[in-house]
Amino acid sequence: MSDLLGRLRAGLPEGALLTDPDVTAAYAHDMASFCEAGAPAVVVLPRTVEEVQHVMRTAHELRVPVVPQGARTGLSGAANATDGCVVLSLVKMDRILEISPVDRIAVVEPGVINAVLSRAVNEHGLCYPPDPSSWEMCTIGGNIGTASGGLCCVKYGVTAEYVIGLDVVLADGRLLTTGRRTAKGVAGYDLTRLFVGSEGSLGIVVKAVLALKPQPPAQLALAAEFPSAAAACDAICTIMERGHTPSLLELMDRTTVRAVNAMTRMGLPDTTEALLLCAFDTPDPAADLAAVGELCAAAGATEVVPAADAAESELLLQARRSSLPAMEAIKSATMIDDVCVPRSRLGAMIDGTAAVAEKYGLTIGVVAHAGDGNTHPVVCFDHTDPDETRRARESFDAIMALGLELGGTITGEHGVGVLKKDWLARELGEVGVEMQRGIKAAFDPHGILNPGKLF
């Protein structure tokens, strides 16, 4: 330990190392439930690429594991420490280095907060579309590590589609530059996409070149109430089949709607079995909403409420934004799943989750990025009750098994981390795991980068 600390101090400024166990304990884990976390030997807070390189060279020579972290808002345990590791927290590398309206790119350090970047590019008439629900806290580096999504994915896609270039410090301290600044580029293997979603297991992202879009008009939203989840899912399938491009298409099941009602007193009808929220940021959003409203009515919606302006849209969307706090108010703990299925199987996923809730005697609400089939079942349980905690974990596994049976994936945007690494092997298969381990070995032959994650 003394050798590690001494060598780290030799290349780092005063205050960059945290060694007090009471302080380092705060860096031990992210926001996931049921994920083991160890005690880090030290937390390092670098401000420069050279400092990150020094940490990695030292760790590589001493064979000490390194766990990279951002804001620790993740939900899979991907940022959890291992015993005796170096936690490399990148939150102080938080500069926006460049915004180019001509090239429509931003160049940023990994500790930049998503919302800070979004507001900065808005001032140039541009937007950075990925918007995880934790966007006011989460970092771009963390978003890249877990390939984050968000509410706007149905139209604009996920983080991976906006990361076009990276600077990455490898396990041995070398600096690798991948990708491009240009609108197009196909030179060699696409290493940039390989790092996106790798959860810090292949290298440390220290700079990112991000693609930007023109800032769209303010969106208008509608809310449609349905007498069944199946009817709402029929409407979703029809909306997509007819070629509509909503900027947001979200679904809340009856359990979630009732939880939101209980917390916010929004007055949603108790008979609502599913609430569909749809928004457009097109040149004529009112016309698009009218067309979608007709499709919802034809699918059996009992009420369709379109917003007249942006302010009313925000009021309608408050129900969706309140869903997680409302579910968290039900019990002392929650597990938030992240299973993505084909849109055509969304109804089966929601009905199947309800059956899981009944089987295990638990409250499980589902919110979904319905336009891309990404469901977030929220399992509510009393963490002081061992039997209820066991049932919560078993229900979580049952939901993932259901997703795979329906042709889906175990994670659409939260990542694998510790929480789902056993399930990753089931999804990828033996050959898939072998190839991924081979890639890991090529980049990190001594296995010091975020060990125990993914597989």
Coordinates of C-alpha atoms in Angstrom, one line a residue:
M1 CA 0.0 0.0 0.0
S2 CA 2.7 2.5 0.9
D3 CA 4.5 1.8 -2.4
L4 CA 1.3 2.4 -4.3
L5 CA 0.6 5.7 -2.5
G6 CA 4.1 6.9 -2.7
R7 CA 4.4 6.3 -6.5
L8 CA 1.0 7.9 -7.1
R9 CA 1.9 11.0 -5.1
A10 CA 5.1 11.4 -7.1
G11 CA 3.2 12.3 -10.2
L12 CA 0.1 14.0 -8.8
P13 CA -0.6 17.4 -7.3
E14 CA -1.6 18.0 -3.7
G15 CA -5.2 17.1 -3.0
A16 CA -5.5 14.7 -5.9
L17 CA -5.4 11.6 -3.6
L18 CA -8.0 10.7 -1.0
T19 CA -7.0 8.1 1.5
D20 CA -9.2 8.6 4.5
P21 CA -11.4 5.4 4.7
D22 CA -14.4 7.4 5.8
V23 CA -14.0 9.5 2.6
T24 CA -13.1 6.8 0.2
A25 CA -16.1 4.7 1.4
A26 CA -18.4 7.3 -0.3
Y27 CA -16.8 6.3 -3.7
A28 CA -17.4 2.5 -3.2
H29 CA -20.6 2.1 -5.2
D30 CA -23.1 3.5 -7.6
M31 CA -26.9 3.5 -7.2
A32 CA -27.6 -0.1 -8.0
S33 CA -29.1 -2.5 -5.6
F34 CA -27.8 -6.1 -4.9
C35 CA -24.3 -5.3 -6.1
E36 CA -21.2 -6.1 -4.0
A37 CA -18.7 -3.3 -3.5
G38 CA -15.2 -3.4 -2.0
A39 CA -13.1 -0.9 -0.1
P40 CA -10.8 1.1 -2.4
A41 CA -7.2 1.7 -1.3
V42 CA -7.3 5.2 -2.6
V43 CA -9.4 7.6 -4.7
V44 CA -7.6 9.7 -7.3
L45 CA -9.2 12.9 -8.7
P46 CA -7.1 13.8 -11.8
R47 CA -7.4 17.0 -13.7
T48 CA -5.2 16.3 -16.7
V49 CA -4.6 13.5 -19.2
E50 CA -1.0 13.2 -18.0
E51 CA -2.2 12.5 -14.5
V52 CA -4.5 9.8 -15.7
Q53 CA -1.6 8.3 -17.6
H54 CA 0.6 8.4 -14.5
V55 CA -2.1 6.5 -12.5
M56 CA -2.5 3.9 -15.2
R57 CA 1.3 3.4 -15.6
T58 CA 1.6 3.0 -11.8
A59 CA -1.3 0.6 -11.5
H60 CA -0.1 -1.4 -14.5
E61 CA 3.4 -1.9 -13.1
L62 CA 2.1 -2.8 -9.6
R63 CA -0.8 -4.9 -11.0
V64 CA -3.3 -2.9 -9.0
P65 CA -7.0 -2.8 -10.2
V66 CA -8.4 0.5 -11.3
V67 CA -12.1 1.3 -11.2
P68 CA -13.1 4.4 -13.3
Q69 CA -16.0 6.5 -12.1
G70 CA -18.1 9.4 -13.1
A71 CA -21.0 10.7 -11.0
R72 CA -21.9 7.2 -9.8
T73 CA -25.6 7.6 -10.9
G74 CA -25.4 4.2 -12.7
L75 CA -27.8 1.4 -11.9
S76 CA -25.8 -1.8 -12.7
G77 CA -22.8 -1.6 -10.3
A78 CA -20.4 -0.8 -13.1
A79 CA -18.7 1.8 -11.0
N80 CA -18.4 -0.3 -7.8
A81 CA -15.0 -0.5 -6.2
T82 CA -13.1 -3.7 -5.6
D83 CA -11.1 -4.3 -2.5
G84 CA -7.7 -2.6 -2.7
C85 CA -8.4 -0.9 -6.0
V86 CA -7.6 2.6 -7.2
V87 CA -10.8 4.5 -7.8
L88 CA -10.2 6.9 -10.7
S89 CA -12.9 9.6 -10.4
L90 CA -12.9 11.7 -13.5
V91 CA -15.4 14.3 -12.2
K92 CA -12.8 17.1 -12.1
M93 CA -11.9 16.7 -15.8
D94 CA -15.0 18.8 -16.5
R95 CA -14.1 21.2 -19.3
I96 CA -16.0 21.8 -22.5
L97 CA -13.0 22.2 -24.8
E98 CA -14.7 23.2 -28.0
I99 CA -18.1 23.8 -29.6
S100 CA -18.1 24.1 -33.4
P101 CA -21.4 25.2 -35.0
V102 CA -19.9 24.7 -38.4
D103 CA -18.7 21.1 -37.9
R104 CA -21.6 20.5 -35.4
I105 CA -19.3 18.9 -32.8
A106 CA -18.4 19.4 -29.2
V107 CA -15.1 18.3 -27.7
V108 CA -15.4 17.6 -24.0
E109 CA -13.6 16.0 -21.0
P110 CA -15.3 13.0 -19.4
G111 CA -16.5 14.9 -16.2
V112 CA -18.7 17.3 -18.1
I113 CA -22.3 17.0 -16.8
N114 CA -24.8 16.1 -19.5
A115 CA -27.1 19.0 -18.7
V116 CA -24.3 21.5 -18.7
L117 CA -23.2 20.4 -22.2
S118 CA -26.8 20.5 -23.4
R119 CA -27.3 24.1 -22.2
A120 CA -24.0 25.2 -23.6
V121 CA -24.7 23.9 -27.1
N122 CA -28.2 25.3 -27.0
E123 CA -26.6 28.8 -26.9
H124 CA -25.2 28.0 -30.4
G125 CA -28.6 26.9 -31.8
L126 CA -27.5 23.2 -31.4
C127 CA -28.5 20.3 -29.3
Y128 CA -26.9 17.2 -27.8
P129 CA -29.9 14.8 -27.9
P130 CA -29.0 12.0 -25.4
D131 CA -30.9 12.7 -22.2
P132 CA -30.7 10.1 -19.5
S133 CA -33.1 10.7 -16.7
S134 CA -30.2 11.6 -14.4
W135 CA -29.0 14.2 -17.0
E136 CA -28.7 17.0 -14.3
M137 CA -26.1 14.8 -12.5
C138 CA -24.6 12.2 -14.8
T139 CA -21.3 12.8 -16.7
I140 CA -20.6 12.4 -20.4
G141 CA -17.8 9.9 -19.5
G142 CA -20.3 7.8 -17.5
N143 CA -22.8 8.1 -20.4
I144 CA -20.2 6.7 -22.8
G145 CA -19.2 4.0 -20.4
T146 CA -22.7 2.6 -20.2
A147 CA -24.0 3.7 -23.6
S148 CA -26.8 5.6 -22.0
G149 CA -30.2 6.3 -23.5
G150 CA -33.0 8.5 -22.5
L151 CA -36.5 9.8 -23.3
C152 CA -35.7 11.0 -26.8
C153 CA -34.1 7.8 -28.1
V154 CA -37.2 7.0 -30.2
K155 CA -36.3 9.8 -32.6
Y156 CA -32.7 10.7 -31.9
G157 CA -31.0 7.5 -30.8
V158 CA -28.6 6.7 -27.9
T159 CA -25.2 7.9 -26.8
A160 CA -23.3 5.6 -29.2
E161 CA -24.7 7.4 -32.2
Y162 CA -23.2 10.7 -31.1
V163 CA -19.7 9.7 -30.0
I164 CA -17.5 10.0 -33.1
G165 CA -14.0 10.2 -31.6
L166 CA -12.3 9.5 -28.3
D167 CA -9.0 9.9 -26.5
V168 CA -8.5 6.9 -24.3
V169 CA -5.7 6.1 -21.8
L170 CA -5.0 2.4 -22.1
A171 CA -4.2 0.0 -19.2
D172 CA -0.5 0.6 -19.5
G173 CA -0.8 4.4 -19.7
R174 CA -0.5 4.8 -23.5
L175 CA -2.8 7.3 -25.1
L176 CA -5.0 6.1 -27.9
T177 CA -6.9 8.4 -30.3
T178 CA -9.9 6.9 -32.1
G179 CA -12.5 8.1 -34.6
R180 CA -12.7 11.5 -36.2
R181 CA -14.0 15.0 -36.2
T182 CA -15.4 14.7 -39.7
A183 CA -18.9 14.1 -40.8
K184 CA -17.8 10.8 -42.4
G185 CA -15.0 8.4 -41.8
V186 CA -14.4 4.6 -42.3
A187 CA -10.6 4.3 -41.7
G188 CA -9.9 0.9 -40.0
Y189 CA -11.9 -0.9 -37.4
D190 CA -14.4 1.2 -35.5
L191 CA -12.7 1.3 -32.1
T192 CA -14.7 4.3 -31.0
R193 CA -17.9 2.2 -30.9
L194 CA -16.0 -0.6 -29.1
F195 CA -15.3 1.7 -26.2
V196 CA -18.9 3.0 -25.9
G197 CA -20.6 0.7 -23.5
S198 CA -17.4 -1.0 -22.4
E199 CA -18.0 0.2 -18.8
G200 CA -14.4 1.2 -18.3
S201 CA -13.1 -2.3 -18.9
L202 CA -10.9 -1.4 -22.0
G203 CA -9.6 2.0 -21.2
I204 CA -10.1 5.4 -19.6
V205 CA -11.9 7.9 -21.8
V206 CA -10.2 11.3 -21.3
K207 CA -11.7 13.3 -24.2
A208 CA -14.7 12.8 -26.5
V209 CA -15.7 14.3 -29.8
L210 CA -19.5 14.4 -29.9
A211 CA -21.8 15.0 -32.8
L212 CA -24.5 17.7 -32.4
K213 CA -27.8 18.4 -34.1
P214 CA -29.6 21.6 -34.9
Q215 CA -31.9 22.6 -32.0
P216 CA -35.4 21.4 -32.8
P217 CA -38.6 23.5 -32.2
A218 CA -40.2 23.2 -28.8
Q219 CA -42.2 19.9 -28.6
L220 CA -45.9 19.5 -28.0
A221 CA -47.2 16.5 -26.1
L222 CA -50.4 14.5 -25.6
A223 CA -51.5 12.1 -23.0
A224 CA -53.8 9.1 -23.9
E225 CA -55.5 7.0 -21.3
F226 CA -56.2 3.3 -22.1
P227 CA -58.3 0.6 -20.5
S228 CA -55.5 -2.0 -20.9
A229 CA -51.8 -2.2 -21.5
A230 CA -52.5 -4.3 -24.6
A231 CA -54.6 -1.5 -26.2
A232 CA -51.8 1.1 -25.5
C233 CA -49.2 -1.2 -27.0
D234 CA -51.4 -1.7 -30.1
A235 CA -51.5 2.1 -30.4
I236 CA -47.7 2.3 -30.1
C237 CA -47.2 -0.3 -32.8
T238 CA -49.6 1.5 -35.1
I239 CA -47.9 4.9 -34.5
M240 CA -44.6 3.4 -35.5
E241 CA -46.0 1.4 -38.4
R242 CA -47.6 4.5 -39.9
G243 CA -44.2 6.2 -40.1
H244 CA -44.6 8.8 -37.4
T245 CA -41.4 10.1 -35.8
P246 CA -42.3 11.3 -32.2
S247 CA -39.6 12.9 -30.2
L248 CA -40.9 11.1 -27.2
L249 CA -43.2 8.0 -26.8
E250 CA -43.5 6.9 -23.2
L251 CA -45.7 4.4 -21.4
M252 CA -46.7 4.0 -17.8
D253 CA -48.6 0.9 -16.5
R254 CA -51.5 1.0 -14.0
T255 CA -49.2 0.4 -11.0
T256 CA -47.1 3.4 -11.9
V257 CA -50.1 5.6 -12.7
R258 CA -51.6 4.9 -9.3
A259 CA -48.3 5.6 -7.6
V260 CA -47.9 8.9 -9.3
N261 CA -51.5 9.8 -8.4
A262 CA -50.9 9.0 -4.8
M263 CA -47.8 11.2 -4.6
T264 CA -48.7 14.1 -6.8
R265 CA -52.5 14.2 -6.7
M266 CA -52.6 14.8 -10.4
G267 CA -56.1 13.4 -10.7
L268 CA -55.5 10.7 -13.3
P269 CA -58.5 8.4 -13.4
D270 CA -58.3 5.3 -11.3
T271 CA -59.6 3.3 -14.2
T272 CA -56.5 4.1 -16.3
E273 CA -54.7 0.8 -17.0
A274 CA -52.0 2.5 -19.1
L275 CA -51.0 6.1 -19.9
L276 CA -49.3 6.9 -23.1
L277 CA -47.3 10.1 -23.6
C278 CA -46.4 11.2 -27.0
A279 CA -44.6 14.3 -28.2
F280 CA -43.4 15.9 -31.5
D281 CA -40.8 18.6 -32.2
T282 CA -41.7 18.8 -35.9
P283 CA -42.5 22.1 -37.7
D284 CA -46.2 21.3 -37.3
P285 CA -46.5 19.3 -34.0
A286 CA -50.2 20.0 -33.6
A287 CA -51.0 18.2 -36.8
D288 CA -48.8 15.3 -35.9
L289 CA -50.5 15.1 -32.4
A290 CA -53.9 15.1 -34.0
A291 CA -53.0 12.2 -36.3
V292 CA -51.6 10.2 -33.4
G293 CA -54.6 11.1 -31.2
E294 CA -56.9 9.5 -33.9
L295 CA -54.7 6.4 -33.9
C296 CA -54.9 6.2 -30.1
A297 CA -58.7 6.6 -30.2
A298 CA -59.0 3.8 -32.8
A299 CA -56.9 1.5 -30.6
G300 CA -59.3 2.1 -27.7
A301 CA -58.1 5.1 -25.8
T302 CA -60.7 6.3 -23.3
E303 CA -59.4 9.9 -23.4
V304 CA -56.8 11.8 -25.5
V305 CA -55.6 15.1 -24.1
P306 CA -53.3 17.1 -26.5
A307 CA -51.4 20.1 -25.1
A308 CA -52.0 23.5 -26.6
D309 CA -48.5 24.9 -25.9
A310 CA -45.1 24.0 -24.5
A311 CA -46.2 24.9 -20.9
E312 CA -49.1 22.4 -21.1
S313 CA -46.8 19.8 -22.6
E314 CA -44.5 20.1 -19.5
L315 CA -47.5 19.6 -17.3
L316 CA -48.4 16.4 -19.1
L317 CA -44.9 15.1 -19.0
Q318 CA -44.7 15.7 -15.2
A319 CA -46.4 12.4 -14.7
R320 CA -43.6 10.5 -16.4
R321 CA -40.9 12.5 -14.6
S322 CA -42.6 11.7 -11.3
S323 CA -42.8 8.0 -11.9
L324 CA -39.6 6.9 -10.2
P325 CA -40.0 9.0 -7.0
A326 CA -43.6 7.8 -6.8
M327 CA -42.5 4.2 -7.0
E328 CA -39.7 4.8 -4.5
A329 CA -42.3 6.1 -2.0
I330 CA -44.1 2.7 -2.0
K331 CA -41.4 0.7 -0.1
S332 CA -38.0 1.3 1.4
A333 CA -36.1 0.0 -1.6
T334 CA -36.4 -0.4 -5.3
M335 CA -34.7 -2.4 -8.1
I336 CA -34.9 -0.8 -11.5
D337 CA -34.7 -3.2 -14.3
D338 CA -33.8 -2.3 -17.9
V339 CA -35.0 -4.9 -20.4
C340 CA -35.5 -4.0 -24.1
V341 CA -37.8 -6.0 -26.4
P342 CA -38.9 -5.6 -29.9
R343 CA -41.7 -3.1 -30.1
S344 CA -44.1 -5.8 -31.3
R345 CA -43.6 -7.7 -28.0
L346 CA -44.0 -4.7 -25.7
G347 CA -47.5 -5.8 -24.7
A348 CA -46.4 -9.3 -23.8
M349 CA -43.5 -7.8 -21.8
I350 CA -45.8 -5.7 -19.7
D351 CA -48.4 -8.4 -19.2
G352 CA -45.6 -10.9 -18.3
T353 CA -44.2 -8.5 -15.8
A354 CA -47.6 -8.1 -14.1
A355 CA -47.7 -11.9 -13.9
V356 CA -44.2 -11.9 -12.2
A357 CA -45.4 -9.4 -9.7
E358 CA -48.4 -11.6 -8.8
K359 CA -46.3 -14.7 -8.6
Y360 CA -43.8 -13.1 -6.1
G361 CA -46.4 -11.0 -4.2
L362 CA -44.6 -7.8 -5.0
T363 CA -45.5 -4.3 -6.3
I364 CA -43.8 -3.9 -9.7
G365 CA -44.5 -0.9 -11.8
V366 CA -43.4 -0.5 -15.4
V367 CA -42.4 2.6 -17.2
A368 CA -41.2 2.3 -20.8
H369 CA -39.5 4.2 -23.5
A370 CA -42.2 2.6 -25.6
G371 CA -41.0 3.9 -29.0
D372 CA -37.9 1.7 -28.7
G373 CA -39.3 -1.1 -26.6
N374 CA -37.1 -0.3 -23.6
T375 CA -39.0 -1.2 -20.4
H376 CA -38.0 -0.2 -16.8
P377 CA -39.8 -2.5 -14.4
V378 CA -39.4 -1.1 -10.9
V379 CA -39.5 -3.7 -8.2
C380 CA -40.5 -2.3 -4.8
F381 CA -39.6 -4.2 -1.6
D382 CA -38.7 -3.8 2.1
H383 CA -35.0 -4.2 2.3
T384 CA -35.3 -5.1 6.0
D385 CA -37.4 -8.1 5.2
P386 CA -35.1 -11.0 4.1
D387 CA -37.9 -13.0 2.5
E388 CA -39.2 -10.0 0.6
T389 CA -35.7 -9.1 -0.5
R390 CA -35.2 -12.6 -1.8
R391 CA -38.4 -12.4 -3.7
A392 CA -37.4 -9.1 -5.2
R393 CA -34.1 -10.5 -6.5
E394 CA -35.9 -13.6 -7.9
S395 CA -38.5 -11.4 -9.6
F396 CA -35.8 -9.3 -11.1
D397 CA -34.2 -12.4 -12.7
A398 CA -37.6 -13.6 -13.9
I399 CA -38.2 -10.3 -15.7
M400 CA -34.8 -10.6 -17.4
A401 CA -35.6 -14.2 -18.5
L402 CA -38.9 -13.0 -19.8
G403 CA -37.2 -10.3 -21.9
L404 CA -34.8 -12.9 -23.5
E405 CA -37.8 -15.2 -24.2
L406 CA -39.4 -12.4 -26.1
G407 CA -36.4 -11.8 -28.3
G408 CA -35.0 -8.9 -26.3
T409 CA -31.9 -7.9 -24.4
I410 CA -31.1 -7.8 -20.7
T411 CA -30.1 -4.1 -20.9
G412 CA -31.1 -1.3 -23.3
E413 CA -29.2 1.5 -21.6
H414 CA -28.1 0.9 -18.0
G415 CA -25.3 -1.5 -18.8
V416 CA -24.2 -4.9 -17.3
G417 CA -21.9 -4.1 -14.5
V418 CA -22.0 -6.5 -11.6
L419 CA -25.8 -6.8 -11.5
K420 CA -26.3 -8.6 -14.8
K421 CA -23.0 -10.2 -15.7
D422 CA -24.4 -13.7 -15.2
W423 CA -27.2 -12.9 -17.6
L424 CA -24.8 -11.4 -20.2
A425 CA -23.3 -14.9 -20.7
R426 CA -26.8 -16.3 -21.3
E427 CA -27.5 -13.6 -23.9
L428 CA -24.2 -13.7 -25.8
G429 CA -23.7 -17.5 -25.7
E430 CA -20.4 -19.3 -25.3
V431 CA -18.8 -18.1 -28.5
G432 CA -19.9 -14.5 -27.9
V433 CA -18.4 -14.5 -24.4
E434 CA -15.1 -16.1 -25.7
M435 CA -14.7 -13.3 -28.3
Q436 CA -15.5 -10.5 -25.9
R437 CA -13.0 -11.9 -23.4
G438 CA -10.4 -12.0 -26.2
I439 CA -11.0 -8.3 -26.9
K440 CA -10.7 -7.5 -23.2
A441 CA -7.4 -9.4 -23.0
A442 CA -6.0 -7.5 -26.0
F443 CA -6.6 -4.1 -24.4
D444 CA -6.0 -5.1 -20.8
P445 CA -3.8 -8.2 -20.6
H446 CA -3.3 -8.1 -16.8
G447 CA -7.1 -7.6 -16.1
I448 CA -6.6 -4.4 -14.0
L449 CA -9.4 -2.3 -15.6
N450 CA -12.7 -2.5 -13.7
P451 CA -12.3 -6.2 -12.9
G452 CA -15.4 -8.3 -12.0
K453 CA -17.7 -6.3 -14.4
L454 CA -19.4 -7.6 -17.5
F455 CA -18.2 -11.2 -17.3

